[in-house]
Coordinates of C-alpha atoms in Angstrom, one line a residue:
Chain I
A1 CA -14.4 9.5 -5.0
Q2 CA -14.0 7.6 -2.2
S3 CA -11.8 8.5 0.4
V4 CA -10.5 6.8 3.5
T5 CA -9.6 8.9 6.4
Q6 CA -6.5 7.7 9.3
P7 CA -7.0 10.8 12.0
D8 CA -4.6 9.6 13.7
I9 CA -1.3 9.9 12.3
H10 CA 0.7 8.9 15.8
I11 CA -0.4 6.6 18.8
T12 CA 1.1 5.7 21.8
V13 CA 0.7 2.5 23.3
S14 CA 2.2 0.9 26.5
E15 CA 2.9 -2.5 25.9
G16 CA -0.2 -4.7 27.3
A17 CA -2.4 -2.1 26.5
S18 CA -5.2 -2.4 24.3
L19 CA -5.1 -0.3 20.8
E20 CA -7.7 1.2 18.9
L21 CA -6.7 2.2 15.6
R22 CA -9.6 4.5 13.5
C23 CA -10.3 3.8 9.6
N24 CA -13.3 5.6 8.4
Y25 CA -14.4 5.7 4.6
S26 CA -17.0 7.4 2.3
Y27 CA -18.8 5.4 -0.5
G28 CA -22.3 4.4 -1.0
A29 CA -22.5 0.8 -1.4
T30 CA -21.2 -2.0 0.4
P31 CA -17.0 -2.0 -0.2
Y32 CA -14.2 -3.6 0.5
L33 CA -11.3 -2.8 3.4
F34 CA -8.3 -3.8 4.2
W35 CA -5.8 -2.9 7.4
Y36 CA -2.5 -3.3 6.2
V37 CA 0.6 -2.8 8.7
Q38 CA 4.7 -1.7 7.4
S39 CA 7.8 -2.4 9.5
P40 CA 10.6 -0.2 9.3
G41 CA 11.6 0.0 5.8
Q42 CA 9.6 -3.1 4.6
G43 CA 7.1 -3.2 2.2
L44 CA 3.2 -3.8 3.3
Q45 CA 1.8 -6.8 4.5
L46 CA -1.8 -7.9 4.8
L47 CA -3.2 -8.1 8.3
L48 CA -6.6 -8.5 7.1
K49 CA -10.3 -7.5 4.8
Y50 CA -13.3 -7.8 4.9
F51 CA -15.7 -8.6 1.4
S52 CA -18.7 -9.3 3.0
G53 CA -20.6 -11.6 5.8
D54 CA -19.6 -11.4 9.5
T55 CA -18.7 -7.5 10.2
L56 CA -15.9 -9.1 13.1
V57 CA -12.8 -10.0 10.7
Q58 CA -9.9 -11.6 12.0
G59 CA -6.5 -11.0 11.2
I60 CA -3.2 -12.4 12.0
K61 CA -1.0 -11.0 15.0
G62 CA -4.1 -11.0 16.5
F63 CA -5.3 -8.2 15.4
E64 CA -9.2 -7.4 14.6
A65 CA -11.5 -4.8 13.1
E66 CA -15.3 -4.7 12.8
F67 CA -16.4 -3.0 10.1
K68 CA -19.4 -1.1 11.1
R69 CA -22.3 0.9 8.3
S70 CA -23.9 3.2 10.3
Q71 CA -20.6 4.7 11.4
S72 CA -18.5 4.3 8.1
S73 CA -15.9 3.0 9.7
F74 CA -13.9 -0.4 9.2
N75 CA -11.6 0.0 13.1
L76 CA -8.5 -2.6 14.4
R77 CA -7.9 -3.2 17.1
K78 CA -5.9 -6.2 19.4
P79 CA -6.1 -6.3 22.9
S80 CA -2.8 -7.0 23.7
V81 CA 0.3 -4.8 22.2
H82 CA 3.4 -6.2 22.4
W83 CA 6.5 -4.5 21.4
S84 CA 7.4 -5.9 17.9
D85 CA 4.0 -4.2 17.0
A86 CA 5.0 -1.2 16.4
A87 CA 4.9 0.2 13.1
E88 CA 2.7 2.3 10.5
Y89 CA -0.4 1.1 9.8
F90 CA -2.7 1.5 6.8
C91 CA -6.2 1.4 6.4
A92 CA -7.6 0.8 2.3
A93 CA -10.7 0.6 0.2
P94 CA -11.6 0.4 -3.5
S95 CA -11.1 4.0 -5.3
S96 CA -13.4 2.7 -8.9
G97 CA -14.9 0.4 -9.4
T98 CA -12.7 -1.2 -11.7
A99 CA -8.6 -2.2 -12.7
S100 CA -8.9 -3.0 -8.4
K101 CA -7.1 0.2 -7.1
L102 CA -7.5 1.1 -4.1
T103 CA -7.7 4.2 -2.2
F104 CA -5.2 4.4 1.2
G105 CA -5.4 6.3 4.0
T106 CA -2.8 8.1 5.2
G107 CA -0.9 5.5 7.8
T108 CA -1.0 5.8 11.9
R109 CA 2.7 5.4 13.6
L110 CA 2.3 3.6 16.8
Q111 CA 5.2 3.5 19.1
V112 CA 5.1 0.9 22.1
T113 CA 6.9 1.4 25.5
L114 CA 8.2 -1.0 27.1
Chain R
D1 CA 2.7 -17.5 -1.3
V2 CA 3.0 -14.4 -3.7
K3 CA 6.3 -13.0 -4.3
V4 CA 6.6 -9.6 -5.8
T5 CA 10.5 -8.2 -5.8
Q6 CA 12.3 -5.0 -6.1
S7 CA 15.2 -4.8 -8.4
S8 CA 16.9 -2.5 -5.8
R9 CA 16.6 -1.7 -1.9
Y10 CA 18.1 1.4 -1.6
L11 CA 19.1 3.5 -4.7
V12 CA 21.6 6.8 -4.8
K13 CA 22.1 8.7 -8.1
R14 CA 22.1 12.2 -8.9
T15 CA 20.0 14.7 -11.0
G16 CA 19.6 14.7 -14.6
E17 CA 20.2 10.5 -14.4
K18 CA 17.4 8.5 -16.1
V19 CA 16.2 6.1 -12.9
F20 CA 14.8 2.4 -13.6
L21 CA 13.5 0.9 -11.4
E22 CA 12.2 -2.1 -11.9
C23 CA 9.3 -5.2 -10.2
V24 CA 8.9 -9.0 -10.9
Q25 CA 6.2 -10.7 -9.8
D26 CA 4.6 -14.5 -9.9
M27 CA 1.9 -15.2 -10.0
D28 CA 0.8 -14.1 -13.2
H29 CA -1.1 -10.7 -11.5
E30 CA -3.1 -9.5 -14.2
N31 CA -2.9 -6.2 -12.8
M32 CA 0.6 -4.0 -12.0
F33 CA 1.4 -0.7 -9.5
W34 CA 3.2 1.8 -8.8
Y35 CA 3.6 4.0 -5.6
R36 CA 5.3 7.0 -3.7
Q37 CA 5.7 7.2 -0.2
D38 CA 6.2 10.2 1.9
P39 CA 5.8 10.7 5.3
G40 CA 2.6 12.4 5.8
L41 CA 1.3 11.2 2.3
G42 CA 0.4 8.0 2.8
L43 CA 0.7 5.9 -0.2
R44 CA -0.1 7.7 -4.0
L45 CA -0.5 5.6 -7.0
I46 CA 1.9 6.9 -10.2
Y47 CA 0.2 4.6 -12.2
F48 CA -0.6 1.4 -12.9
S49 CA -1.2 -1.8 -15.4
Y50 CA -4.0 -3.7 -16.3
D51 CA -1.8 -5.7 -18.6
V52 CA 1.0 -6.2 -20.7
K53 CA 1.8 -3.2 -22.7
M54 CA -1.7 -1.6 -21.3
K55 CA -1.0 1.8 -18.8
E56 CA -2.7 3.7 -16.6
K57 CA -2.0 7.0 -14.6
G58 CA -2.4 7.4 -11.2
D59 CA -2.9 10.0 -9.5
I60 CA 0.9 11.7 -9.4
P61 CA 2.2 10.3 -12.6
E62 CA 4.2 13.8 -14.1
G63 CA 7.9 13.2 -14.3
Y64 CA 7.6 9.2 -14.3
S65 CA 7.0 6.9 -17.1
V66 CA 6.7 2.8 -16.9
S67 CA 6.8 0.1 -19.1
R68 CA 5.1 -4.1 -19.2
E69 CA 6.8 -5.4 -22.3
K70 CA 5.9 -9.3 -20.5
K71 CA 3.3 -10.5 -17.6
E72 CA 4.9 -10.5 -14.6
R73 CA 7.8 -7.4 -14.9
F74 CA 6.7 -3.8 -14.2
S75 CA 9.4 -1.1 -14.7
L76 CA 8.6 3.1 -13.3
I77 CA 11.1 5.2 -15.2
L78 CA 12.3 8.7 -13.5
E79 CA 13.3 10.3 -17.5
S80 CA 15.8 12.8 -15.5
A81 CA 15.5 12.2 -11.9
S82 CA 14.6 15.4 -9.4
T83 CA 15.5 15.8 -6.1
N84 CA 12.0 16.1 -5.5
Q85 CA 11.8 12.4 -6.7
T86 CA 13.2 11.6 -3.5
S87 CA 10.8 8.2 -1.5
M88 CA 10.1 5.6 -1.5
Y89 CA 8.9 3.6 -3.9
L90 CA 5.7 0.3 -3.5
C91 CA 5.2 -1.8 -6.3
A92 CA 2.4 -3.9 -6.3
S93 CA 0.3 -6.5 -7.5
T94 CA -2.8 -8.2 -7.6
P95 CA -4.9 -10.7 -9.9
G96 CA -7.8 -9.6 -13.1
Q97 CA -10.9 -8.9 -10.6
G98 CA -8.7 -8.8 -7.0
Y99 CA -8.3 -6.2 -4.9
E100 CA -6.0 -7.8 -2.3
Q101 CA -2.3 -6.0 -3.9
F102 CA 1.0 -7.4 -2.1
F103 CA 3.9 -5.5 -2.4
G104 CA 7.1 -6.2 -3.1
P105 CA 9.6 -4.6 0.0
G106 CA 10.4 -1.1 -1.5
T107 CA 13.1 0.6 -2.6
R108 CA 14.0 3.7 -1.5
L109 CA 15.7 6.4 -4.0
T110 CA 17.7 9.1 -3.1
V111 CA 18.5 11.8 -6.0
L112 CA 21.1 14.1 -4.6

């Protein structure tokens, strides 16, 4: 079965500092991978997705993620964090070969200090 | 843009009440999903539907049922609400062969 692990429950960074959120997955074939962001009290918004091709994926709001097959990782990065990036971030991957179901990680809550 | 709407942002109900949560999407998506979100547990799939009148149980279906009479609308039903069903409920949809899910704003349900 597919599993997605986000080892960091909570991360605090200073505004302007760089950010890396970790995501590891278990999947035999090359997976589709997603990062979503959830602002307080809101639904989830897609940040970026990896389907195939270039392993470095650019997303919205200045985020990027790198797919590393050897490490089964899909870490999210941003070179300079803004206070408005404070939110919860979820990594996701397909949970089966059909029905478009996704398995989500448990999320990483990002706090940004000024 | 895909739009997924949910009938209420906040809802307060009493134990034992029957509760309906409604979700509507406007992009003719085949698949629709209901999740609940609790701190530290992430998103857990309750039910999903891959076509009108078709449904499958997710990971935590106990205490819930669903209805999909029209393609654009997917309802989550709590037959007899209990306090342990206090949670954030999220609806999502996706096209037939796609995995990218589009989410509604969520309904925060409190059962007293």
